[in-house]
Tab-separated table of C-alpha atoms and ligand atoms in Angstrom:
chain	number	residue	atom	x	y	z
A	1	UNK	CA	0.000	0.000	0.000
A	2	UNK	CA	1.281	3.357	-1.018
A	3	UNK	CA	-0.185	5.778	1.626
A	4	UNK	CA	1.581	8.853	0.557
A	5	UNK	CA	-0.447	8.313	-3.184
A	6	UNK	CA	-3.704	7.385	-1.302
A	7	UNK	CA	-3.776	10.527	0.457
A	8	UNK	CA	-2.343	12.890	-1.951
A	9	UNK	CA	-5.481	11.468	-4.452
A	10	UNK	CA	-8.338	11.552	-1.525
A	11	UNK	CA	-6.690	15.239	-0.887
A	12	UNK	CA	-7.223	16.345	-4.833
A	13	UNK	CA	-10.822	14.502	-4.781
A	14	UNK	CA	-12.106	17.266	-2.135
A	15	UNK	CA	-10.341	20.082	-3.494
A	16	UNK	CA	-12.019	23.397	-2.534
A	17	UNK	CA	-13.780	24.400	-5.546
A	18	UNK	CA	-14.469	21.315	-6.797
A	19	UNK	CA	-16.429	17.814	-6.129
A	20	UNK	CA	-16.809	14.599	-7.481
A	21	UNK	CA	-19.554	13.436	-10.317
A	22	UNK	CA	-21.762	10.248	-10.038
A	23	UNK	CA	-22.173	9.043	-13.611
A	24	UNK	CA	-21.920	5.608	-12.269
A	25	UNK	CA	-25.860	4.706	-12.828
A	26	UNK	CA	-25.729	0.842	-13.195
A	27	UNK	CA	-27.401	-0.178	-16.255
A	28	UNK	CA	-30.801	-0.575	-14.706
A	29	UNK	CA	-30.460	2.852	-13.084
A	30	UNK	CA	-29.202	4.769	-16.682
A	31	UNK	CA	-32.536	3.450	-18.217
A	32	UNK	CA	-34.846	4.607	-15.442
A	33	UNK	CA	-32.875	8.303	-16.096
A	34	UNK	CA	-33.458	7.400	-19.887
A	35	UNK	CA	-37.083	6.629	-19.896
A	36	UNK	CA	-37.441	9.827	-18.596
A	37	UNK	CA	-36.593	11.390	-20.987
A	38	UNK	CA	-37.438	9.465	-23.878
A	39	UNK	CA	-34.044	8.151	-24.661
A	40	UNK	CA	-33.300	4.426	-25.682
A	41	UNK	CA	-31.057	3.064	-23.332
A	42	UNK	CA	-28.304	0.988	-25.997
A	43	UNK	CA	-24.955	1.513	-24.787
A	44	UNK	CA	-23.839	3.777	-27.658
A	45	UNK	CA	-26.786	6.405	-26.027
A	46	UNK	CA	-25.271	5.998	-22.932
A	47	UNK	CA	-21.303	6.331	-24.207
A	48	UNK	CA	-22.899	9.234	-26.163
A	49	UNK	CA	-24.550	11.260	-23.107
A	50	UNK	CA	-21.439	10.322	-21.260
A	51	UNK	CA	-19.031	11.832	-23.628
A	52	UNK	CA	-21.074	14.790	-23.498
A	53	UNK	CA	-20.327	15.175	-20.149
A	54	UNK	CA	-16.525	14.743	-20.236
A	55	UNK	CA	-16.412	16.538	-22.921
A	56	UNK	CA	-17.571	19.538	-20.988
A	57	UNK	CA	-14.314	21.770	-21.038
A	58	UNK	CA	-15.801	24.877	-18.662
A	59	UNK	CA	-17.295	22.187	-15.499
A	60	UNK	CA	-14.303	19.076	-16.090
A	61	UNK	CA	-11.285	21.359	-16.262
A	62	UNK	CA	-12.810	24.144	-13.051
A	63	UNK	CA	-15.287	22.264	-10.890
A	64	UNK	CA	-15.330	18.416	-11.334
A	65	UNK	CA	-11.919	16.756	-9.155
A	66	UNK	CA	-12.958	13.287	-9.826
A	67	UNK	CA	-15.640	10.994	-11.856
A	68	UNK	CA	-17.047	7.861	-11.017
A	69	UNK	CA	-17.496	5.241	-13.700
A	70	UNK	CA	-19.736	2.064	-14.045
A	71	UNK	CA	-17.710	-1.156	-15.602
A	72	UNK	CA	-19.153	-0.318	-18.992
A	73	UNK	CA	-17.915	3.541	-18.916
A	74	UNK	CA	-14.677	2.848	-17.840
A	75	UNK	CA	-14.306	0.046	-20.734
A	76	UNK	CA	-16.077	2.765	-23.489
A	77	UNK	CA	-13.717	5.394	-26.040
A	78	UNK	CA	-15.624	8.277	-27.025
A	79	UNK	CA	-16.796	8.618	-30.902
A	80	UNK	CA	-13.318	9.776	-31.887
A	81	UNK	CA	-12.147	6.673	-30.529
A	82	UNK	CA	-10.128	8.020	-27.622
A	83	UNK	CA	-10.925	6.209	-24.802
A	84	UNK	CA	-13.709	7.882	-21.887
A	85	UNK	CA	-10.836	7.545	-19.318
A	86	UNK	CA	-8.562	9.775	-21.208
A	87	UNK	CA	-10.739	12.149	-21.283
A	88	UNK	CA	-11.340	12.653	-17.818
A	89	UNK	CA	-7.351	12.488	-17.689
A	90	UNK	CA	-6.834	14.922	-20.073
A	91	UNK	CA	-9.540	17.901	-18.208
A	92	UNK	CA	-7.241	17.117	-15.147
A	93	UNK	CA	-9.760	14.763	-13.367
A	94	UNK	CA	-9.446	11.707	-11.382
A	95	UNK	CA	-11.271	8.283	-13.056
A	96	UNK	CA	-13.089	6.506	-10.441
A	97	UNK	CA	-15.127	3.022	-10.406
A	98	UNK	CA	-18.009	1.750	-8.471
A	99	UNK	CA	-17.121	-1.301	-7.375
A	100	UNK	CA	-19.904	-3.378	-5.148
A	101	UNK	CA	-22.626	-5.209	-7.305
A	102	UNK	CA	-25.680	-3.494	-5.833
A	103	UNK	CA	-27.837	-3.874	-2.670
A	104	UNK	CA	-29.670	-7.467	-2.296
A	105	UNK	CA	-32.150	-8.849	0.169
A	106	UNK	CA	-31.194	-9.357	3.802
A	107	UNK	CA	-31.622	-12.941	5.048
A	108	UNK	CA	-34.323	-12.585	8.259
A	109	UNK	CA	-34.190	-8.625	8.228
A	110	UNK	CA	-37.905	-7.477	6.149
A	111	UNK	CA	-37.584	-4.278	3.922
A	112	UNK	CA	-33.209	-4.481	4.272
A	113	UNK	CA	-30.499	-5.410	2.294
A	114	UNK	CA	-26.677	-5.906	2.014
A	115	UNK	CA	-24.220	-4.683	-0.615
A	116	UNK	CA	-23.053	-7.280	-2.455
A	117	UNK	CA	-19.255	-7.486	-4.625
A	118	UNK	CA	-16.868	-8.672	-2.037
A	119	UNK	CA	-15.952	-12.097	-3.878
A	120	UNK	CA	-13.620	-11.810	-6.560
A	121	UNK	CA	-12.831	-8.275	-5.565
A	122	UNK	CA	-9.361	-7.883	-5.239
A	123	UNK	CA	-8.916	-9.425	-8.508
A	124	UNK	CA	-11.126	-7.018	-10.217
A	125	UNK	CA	-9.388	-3.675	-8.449
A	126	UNK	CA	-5.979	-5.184	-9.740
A	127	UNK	CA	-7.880	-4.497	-13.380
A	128	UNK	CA	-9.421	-1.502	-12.843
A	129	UNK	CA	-6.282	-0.121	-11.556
A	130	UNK	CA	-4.595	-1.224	-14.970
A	131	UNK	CA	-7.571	0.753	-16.484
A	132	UNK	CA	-6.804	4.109	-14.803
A	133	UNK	CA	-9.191	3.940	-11.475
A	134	UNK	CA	-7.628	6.254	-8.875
A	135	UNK	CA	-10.634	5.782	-6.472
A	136	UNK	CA	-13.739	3.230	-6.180
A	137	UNK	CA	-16.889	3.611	-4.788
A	138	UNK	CA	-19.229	1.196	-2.991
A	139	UNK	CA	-22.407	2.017	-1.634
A	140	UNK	CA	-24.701	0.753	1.294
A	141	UNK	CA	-28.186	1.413	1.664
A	142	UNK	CA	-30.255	2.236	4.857
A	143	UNK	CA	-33.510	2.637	4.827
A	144	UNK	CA	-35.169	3.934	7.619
A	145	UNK	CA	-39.368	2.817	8.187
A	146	UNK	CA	-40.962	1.296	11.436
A	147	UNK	CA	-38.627	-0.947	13.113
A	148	UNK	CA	-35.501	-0.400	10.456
A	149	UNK	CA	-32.855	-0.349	10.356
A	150	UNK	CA	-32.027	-3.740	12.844
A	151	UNK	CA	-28.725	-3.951	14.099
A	152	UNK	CA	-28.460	-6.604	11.631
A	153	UNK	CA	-28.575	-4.219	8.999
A	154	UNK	CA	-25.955	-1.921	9.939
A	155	UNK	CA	-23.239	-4.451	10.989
A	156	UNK	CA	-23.042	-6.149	8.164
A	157	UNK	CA	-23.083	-3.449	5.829
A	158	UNK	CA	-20.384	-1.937	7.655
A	159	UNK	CA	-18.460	-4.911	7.892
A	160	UNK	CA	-18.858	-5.296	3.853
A	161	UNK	CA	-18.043	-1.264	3.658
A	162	UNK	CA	-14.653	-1.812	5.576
A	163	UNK	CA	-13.952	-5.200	3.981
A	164	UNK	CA	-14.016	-3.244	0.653
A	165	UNK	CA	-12.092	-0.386	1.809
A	166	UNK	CA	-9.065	-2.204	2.823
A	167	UNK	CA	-8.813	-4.217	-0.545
A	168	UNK	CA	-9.208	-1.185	-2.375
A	169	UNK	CA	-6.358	0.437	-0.596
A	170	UNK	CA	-3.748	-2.875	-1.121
A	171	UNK	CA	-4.756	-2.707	-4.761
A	172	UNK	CA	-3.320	1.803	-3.734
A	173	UNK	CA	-6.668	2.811	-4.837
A	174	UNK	CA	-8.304	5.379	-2.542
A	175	UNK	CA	-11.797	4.267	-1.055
A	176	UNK	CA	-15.152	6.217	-1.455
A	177	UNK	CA	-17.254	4.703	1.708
A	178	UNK	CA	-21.127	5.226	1.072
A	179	UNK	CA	-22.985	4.488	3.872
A	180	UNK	CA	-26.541	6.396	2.275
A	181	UNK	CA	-29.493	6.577	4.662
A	182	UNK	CA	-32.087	6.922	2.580
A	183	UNK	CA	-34.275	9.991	2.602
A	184	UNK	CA	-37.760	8.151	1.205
A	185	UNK	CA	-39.300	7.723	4.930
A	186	UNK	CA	-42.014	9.976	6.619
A	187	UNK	CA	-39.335	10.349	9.379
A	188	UNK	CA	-38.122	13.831	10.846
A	189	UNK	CA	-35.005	15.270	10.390
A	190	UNK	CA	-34.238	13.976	14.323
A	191	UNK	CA	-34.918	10.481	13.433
A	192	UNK	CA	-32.196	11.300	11.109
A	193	UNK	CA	-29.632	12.172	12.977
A	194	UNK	CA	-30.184	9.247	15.218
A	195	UNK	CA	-29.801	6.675	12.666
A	196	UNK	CA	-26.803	8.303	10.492
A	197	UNK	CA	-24.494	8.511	13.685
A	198	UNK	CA	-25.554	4.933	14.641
A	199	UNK	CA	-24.657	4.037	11.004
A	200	UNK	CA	-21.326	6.235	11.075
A	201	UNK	CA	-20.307	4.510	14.194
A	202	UNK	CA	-20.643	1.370	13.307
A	203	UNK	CA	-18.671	1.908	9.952
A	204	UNK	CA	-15.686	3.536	11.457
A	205	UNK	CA	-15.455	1.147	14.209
A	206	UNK	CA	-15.553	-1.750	11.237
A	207	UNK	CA	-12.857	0.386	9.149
A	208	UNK	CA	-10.366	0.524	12.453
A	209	UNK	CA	-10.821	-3.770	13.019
A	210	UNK	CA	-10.034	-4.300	8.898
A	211	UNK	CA	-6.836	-2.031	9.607
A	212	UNK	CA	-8.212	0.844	7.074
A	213	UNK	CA	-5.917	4.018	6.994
A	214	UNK	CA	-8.225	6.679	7.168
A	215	UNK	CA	-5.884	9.712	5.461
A	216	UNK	CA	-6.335	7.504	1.992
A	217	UNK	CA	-10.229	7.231	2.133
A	218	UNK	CA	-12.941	9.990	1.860
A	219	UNK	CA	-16.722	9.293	3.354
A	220	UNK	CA	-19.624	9.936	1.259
A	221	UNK	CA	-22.969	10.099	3.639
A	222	UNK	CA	-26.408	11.479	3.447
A	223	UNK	CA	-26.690	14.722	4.883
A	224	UNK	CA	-29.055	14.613	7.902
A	225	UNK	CA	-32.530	15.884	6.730
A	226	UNK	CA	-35.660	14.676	6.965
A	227	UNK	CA	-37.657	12.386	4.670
A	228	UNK	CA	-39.660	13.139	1.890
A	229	UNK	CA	-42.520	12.229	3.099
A	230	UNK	CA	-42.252	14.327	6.445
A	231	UNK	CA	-44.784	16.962	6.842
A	232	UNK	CA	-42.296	18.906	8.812
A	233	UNK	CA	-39.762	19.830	6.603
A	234	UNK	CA	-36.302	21.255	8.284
A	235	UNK	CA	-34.663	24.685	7.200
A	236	UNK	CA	-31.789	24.753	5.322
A	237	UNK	CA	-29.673	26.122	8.163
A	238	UNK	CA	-30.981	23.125	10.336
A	239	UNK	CA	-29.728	20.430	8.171
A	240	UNK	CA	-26.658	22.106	7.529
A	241	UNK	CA	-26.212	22.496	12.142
A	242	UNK	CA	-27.685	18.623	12.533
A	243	UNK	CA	-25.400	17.272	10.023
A	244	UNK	CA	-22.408	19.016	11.261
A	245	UNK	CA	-23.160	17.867	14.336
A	246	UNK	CA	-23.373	14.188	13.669
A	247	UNK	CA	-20.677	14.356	11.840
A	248	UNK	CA	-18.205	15.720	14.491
A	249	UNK	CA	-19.431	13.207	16.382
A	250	UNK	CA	-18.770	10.154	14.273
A	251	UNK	CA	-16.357	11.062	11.689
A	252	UNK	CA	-12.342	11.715	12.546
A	253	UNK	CA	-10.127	14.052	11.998
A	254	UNK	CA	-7.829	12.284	9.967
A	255	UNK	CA	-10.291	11.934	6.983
A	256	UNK	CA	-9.255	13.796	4.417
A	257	UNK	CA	-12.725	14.811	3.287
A	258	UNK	CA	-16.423	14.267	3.193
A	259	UNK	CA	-18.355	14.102	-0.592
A	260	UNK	CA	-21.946	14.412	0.202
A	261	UNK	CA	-24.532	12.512	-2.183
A	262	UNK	CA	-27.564	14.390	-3.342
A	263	UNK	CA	-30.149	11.272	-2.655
A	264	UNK	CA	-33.253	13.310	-4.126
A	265	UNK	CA	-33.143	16.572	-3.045
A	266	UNK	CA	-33.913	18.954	-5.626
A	267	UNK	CA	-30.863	20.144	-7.645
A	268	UNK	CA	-30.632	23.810	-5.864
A	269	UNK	CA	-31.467	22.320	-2.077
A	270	UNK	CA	-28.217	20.230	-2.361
A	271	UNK	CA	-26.121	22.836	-3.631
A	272	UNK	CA	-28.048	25.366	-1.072
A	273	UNK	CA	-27.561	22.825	1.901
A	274	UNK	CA	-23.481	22.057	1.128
A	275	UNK	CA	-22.803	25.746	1.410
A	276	UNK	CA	-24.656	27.015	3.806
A	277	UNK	CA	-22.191	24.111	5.650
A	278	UNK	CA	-18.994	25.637	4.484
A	279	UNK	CA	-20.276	29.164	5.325
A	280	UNK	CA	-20.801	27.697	9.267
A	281	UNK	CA	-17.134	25.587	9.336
A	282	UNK	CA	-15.309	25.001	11.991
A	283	UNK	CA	-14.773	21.207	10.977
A	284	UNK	CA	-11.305	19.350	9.949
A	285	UNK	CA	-12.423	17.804	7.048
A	286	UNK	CA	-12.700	19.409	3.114
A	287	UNK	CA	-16.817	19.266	2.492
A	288	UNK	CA	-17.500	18.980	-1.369
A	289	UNK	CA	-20.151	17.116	-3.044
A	290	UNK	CA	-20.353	13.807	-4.890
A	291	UNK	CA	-23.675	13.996	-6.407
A	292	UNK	CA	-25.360	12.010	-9.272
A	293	UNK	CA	-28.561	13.411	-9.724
A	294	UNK	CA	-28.335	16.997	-8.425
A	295	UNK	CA	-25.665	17.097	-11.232
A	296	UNK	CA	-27.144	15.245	-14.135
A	297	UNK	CA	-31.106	16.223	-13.743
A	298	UNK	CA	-30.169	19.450	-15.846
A	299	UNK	CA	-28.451	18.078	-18.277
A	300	UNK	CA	-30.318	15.298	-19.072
A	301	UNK	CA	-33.550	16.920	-19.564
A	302	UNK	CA	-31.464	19.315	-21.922
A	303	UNK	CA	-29.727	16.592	-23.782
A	304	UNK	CA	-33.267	14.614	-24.204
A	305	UNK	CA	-30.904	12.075	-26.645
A	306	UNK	CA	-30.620	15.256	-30.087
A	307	UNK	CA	-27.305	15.812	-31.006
A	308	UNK	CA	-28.531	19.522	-31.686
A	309	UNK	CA	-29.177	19.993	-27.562
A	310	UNK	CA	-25.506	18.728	-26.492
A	311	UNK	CA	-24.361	22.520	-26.220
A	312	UNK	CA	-27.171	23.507	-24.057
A	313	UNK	CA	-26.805	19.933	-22.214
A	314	UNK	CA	-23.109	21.416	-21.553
A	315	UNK	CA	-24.108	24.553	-20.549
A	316	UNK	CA	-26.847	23.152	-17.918
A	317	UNK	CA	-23.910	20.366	-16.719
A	318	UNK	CA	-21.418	23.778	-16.535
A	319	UNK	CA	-23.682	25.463	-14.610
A	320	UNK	CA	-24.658	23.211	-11.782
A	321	UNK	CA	-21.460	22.167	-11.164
A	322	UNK	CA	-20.103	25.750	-10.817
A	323	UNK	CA	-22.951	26.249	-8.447
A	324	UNK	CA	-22.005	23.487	-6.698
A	325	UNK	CA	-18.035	24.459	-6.730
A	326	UNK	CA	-19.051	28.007	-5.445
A	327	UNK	CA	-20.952	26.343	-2.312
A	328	UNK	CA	-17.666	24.074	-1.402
A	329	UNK	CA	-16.191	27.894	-0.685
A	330	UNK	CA	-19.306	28.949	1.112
A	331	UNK	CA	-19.973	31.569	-2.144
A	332	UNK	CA	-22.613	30.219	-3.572
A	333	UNK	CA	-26.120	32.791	-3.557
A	334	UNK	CA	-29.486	32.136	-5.067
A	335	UNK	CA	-29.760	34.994	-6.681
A	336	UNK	CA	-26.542	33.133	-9.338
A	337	UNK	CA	-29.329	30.683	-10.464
A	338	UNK	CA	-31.649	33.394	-11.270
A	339	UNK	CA	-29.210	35.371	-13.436
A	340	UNK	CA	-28.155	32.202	-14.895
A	341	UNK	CA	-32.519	31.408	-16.029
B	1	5MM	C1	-25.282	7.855	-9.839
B	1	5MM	O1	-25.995	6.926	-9.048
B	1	5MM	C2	-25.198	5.984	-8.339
B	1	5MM	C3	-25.455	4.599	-8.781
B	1	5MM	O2	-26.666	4.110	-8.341
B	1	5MM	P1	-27.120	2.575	-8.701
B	1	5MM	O3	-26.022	1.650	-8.280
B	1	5MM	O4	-28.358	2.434	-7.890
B	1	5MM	O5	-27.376	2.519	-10.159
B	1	5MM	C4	-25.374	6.221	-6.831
B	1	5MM	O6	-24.700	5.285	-6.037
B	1	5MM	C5	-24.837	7.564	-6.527
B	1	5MM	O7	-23.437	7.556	-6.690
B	1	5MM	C6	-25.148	8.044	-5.131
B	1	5MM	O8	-26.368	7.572	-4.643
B	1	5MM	C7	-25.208	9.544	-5.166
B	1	5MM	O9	-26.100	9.920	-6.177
B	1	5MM	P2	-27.260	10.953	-5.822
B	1	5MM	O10	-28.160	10.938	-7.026
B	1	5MM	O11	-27.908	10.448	-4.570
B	1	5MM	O12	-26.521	12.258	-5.638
């Protein structure tokens, strides 16, 4: 394991100014996005809208420090036939792979599952290290309802998170953990908080016992808000305090930085919520954003598959992710996404 490269990479992937973009929708996922609007989902379509993306000199090259791929991206050249990777290399960003195999049922636990991709894993980070993966991403998924999460639940997700992270960083590729409570409940922002600092607790106490070296890993968490279902929603400056709070509770100093996901707030929430967190501070780690939707809804709709729409596509992929870059510096206002309508 090279430490000194697994932090200097984690250290460039929360940058101030810039964050990391999801495009790692697994194939099921890219077609949901697709169907939406009205786009076939072959996989020249999706090499296509994903070009378009990396190909987006103003956002790559200023506000985007890393990508994260899905096995068939990472394995995909562009039109020209230069391959996908490159480009991200070439606007000075970081390739990145999601790595587990997706979330499946939990024996005896109702409504719960487990991430699955452990088997076979080292092999396949030996591979996607040859392909140009700096960083890998695998995410676990907690739902919160009446009588969930269990115990259960938690543990072995954690376990699975920390199993992950340490083969990631003997194959010297830096470790995206994604523990994501999910924000679909009817549960208050409190309910929350309670449940992400169980889960955080759990995962760095699993990431100590499988010997993970926390200064070549960054944490990518829900932000502590309350469902969608909730009558009561919280202010912005609420879920900004709560998840500060949980955070400092759970996460240590050593981490080099914390990459929020979006998980279905609306684009301008999650860019409103990361910097009204910067503008507070006061916290050792970088906070940038790692978002898949709250990037790509804008774009996509743009895009809506004609060749004709892949300037304005790039212009609405430009613009959310300076937005976004802005609120990692605690700059970003909402009067910028008026001028920019
Ligand atoms: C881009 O979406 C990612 C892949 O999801 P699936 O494995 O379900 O296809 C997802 O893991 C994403 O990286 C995170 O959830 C953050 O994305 P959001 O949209 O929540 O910001």
């Amino acid at each position: 394991m090279n430490l000194e490269q697994l932090n200097r990479i984690a250290t460039a992937m929360v940058q101030p100014g810039k964050g990391i973009l999801a495009a790692d929708e697994s194939s099921s996922t890219i077609k949901k996005r697709f169907d939406a609007i009205g786009v076939e989902s072959t996989p020249e379509n999706r090499r296509d809208y994903r070009e378009l993306l990396f190909r987006s000199t103003d956002a790559m090259r200023n506000y985007i420090s890393g990508v994260i791929l899905y096995d068939e991206t990472i394995r995909q050249s562009a039109k020209d036939g230069t391959p996908l990777v490159k480009l991200i290399e070439q606007a000075g960003s970081i390739p990145g792979i999601k790595v587990d195999t997706g979330a499946k049922p939990l024996p005896f636990c109702p409504g719960e599952t487990v991430t699955e991709g452990l088997d076979g894993l080292r092999e396949r980070l030996k591979e996607y290290y040859g392909l140009g993966a700096r960083f890998a991403k695998w995410r676990a998924v907690i739902d919160i309802g009446r009588d969930i999460p269990s115990y259960t639940c938690i543990k072995a997700n954690a376990h699975a998170l920390a199993r992950y992270a340490a083969l990631c960083q003997e194959a010297d590729i830096v470790p995206i953990v994604e523990p994501e409570v999910l924000m679909d409940g009817d549960h208050d922002i409190d309910r929350c908080a309670v449940v992400t600092e169980w889960v955080l607790k759990e995962v760095y106490q699993e990431l100590y016992y499988n010997r993970v070296v926390l200064e070549g890993t960054v944490l990518k968490p829900n932000m502590v808000i309350a469902g969608k279902k909730c009558a009561k929603q919280a202010s912005v400056e609420e879920v900004a305090e709560k998840t500060i709070m949980v955070l400092k509770r759970c996460v240590p100093a050593a981490v080099p930085g914390i990459a929020f996901l979006s998980g279905g707030q609306s684009d301008e929430e999650a860019t409103a919520h990361l910097n009204a967190m910067n503008r507070i501070g006061g916290f050792p780690w970088k906070m940038t954003f790692s978002y898949g939707r709250a990037l790509q809804a804008a774009p996509q709709k743009a895009w809506s598959g004609k060749p004709e729409n892949v300037s304005a596509a790039q212009a609405a992929f430009s613009h959310r992710a300076k937005m976004n870059g802005l609120a990692t510096l605690g700059q970003w206002k909402p009067e910028l996404e008026k001028r920019a309508a």
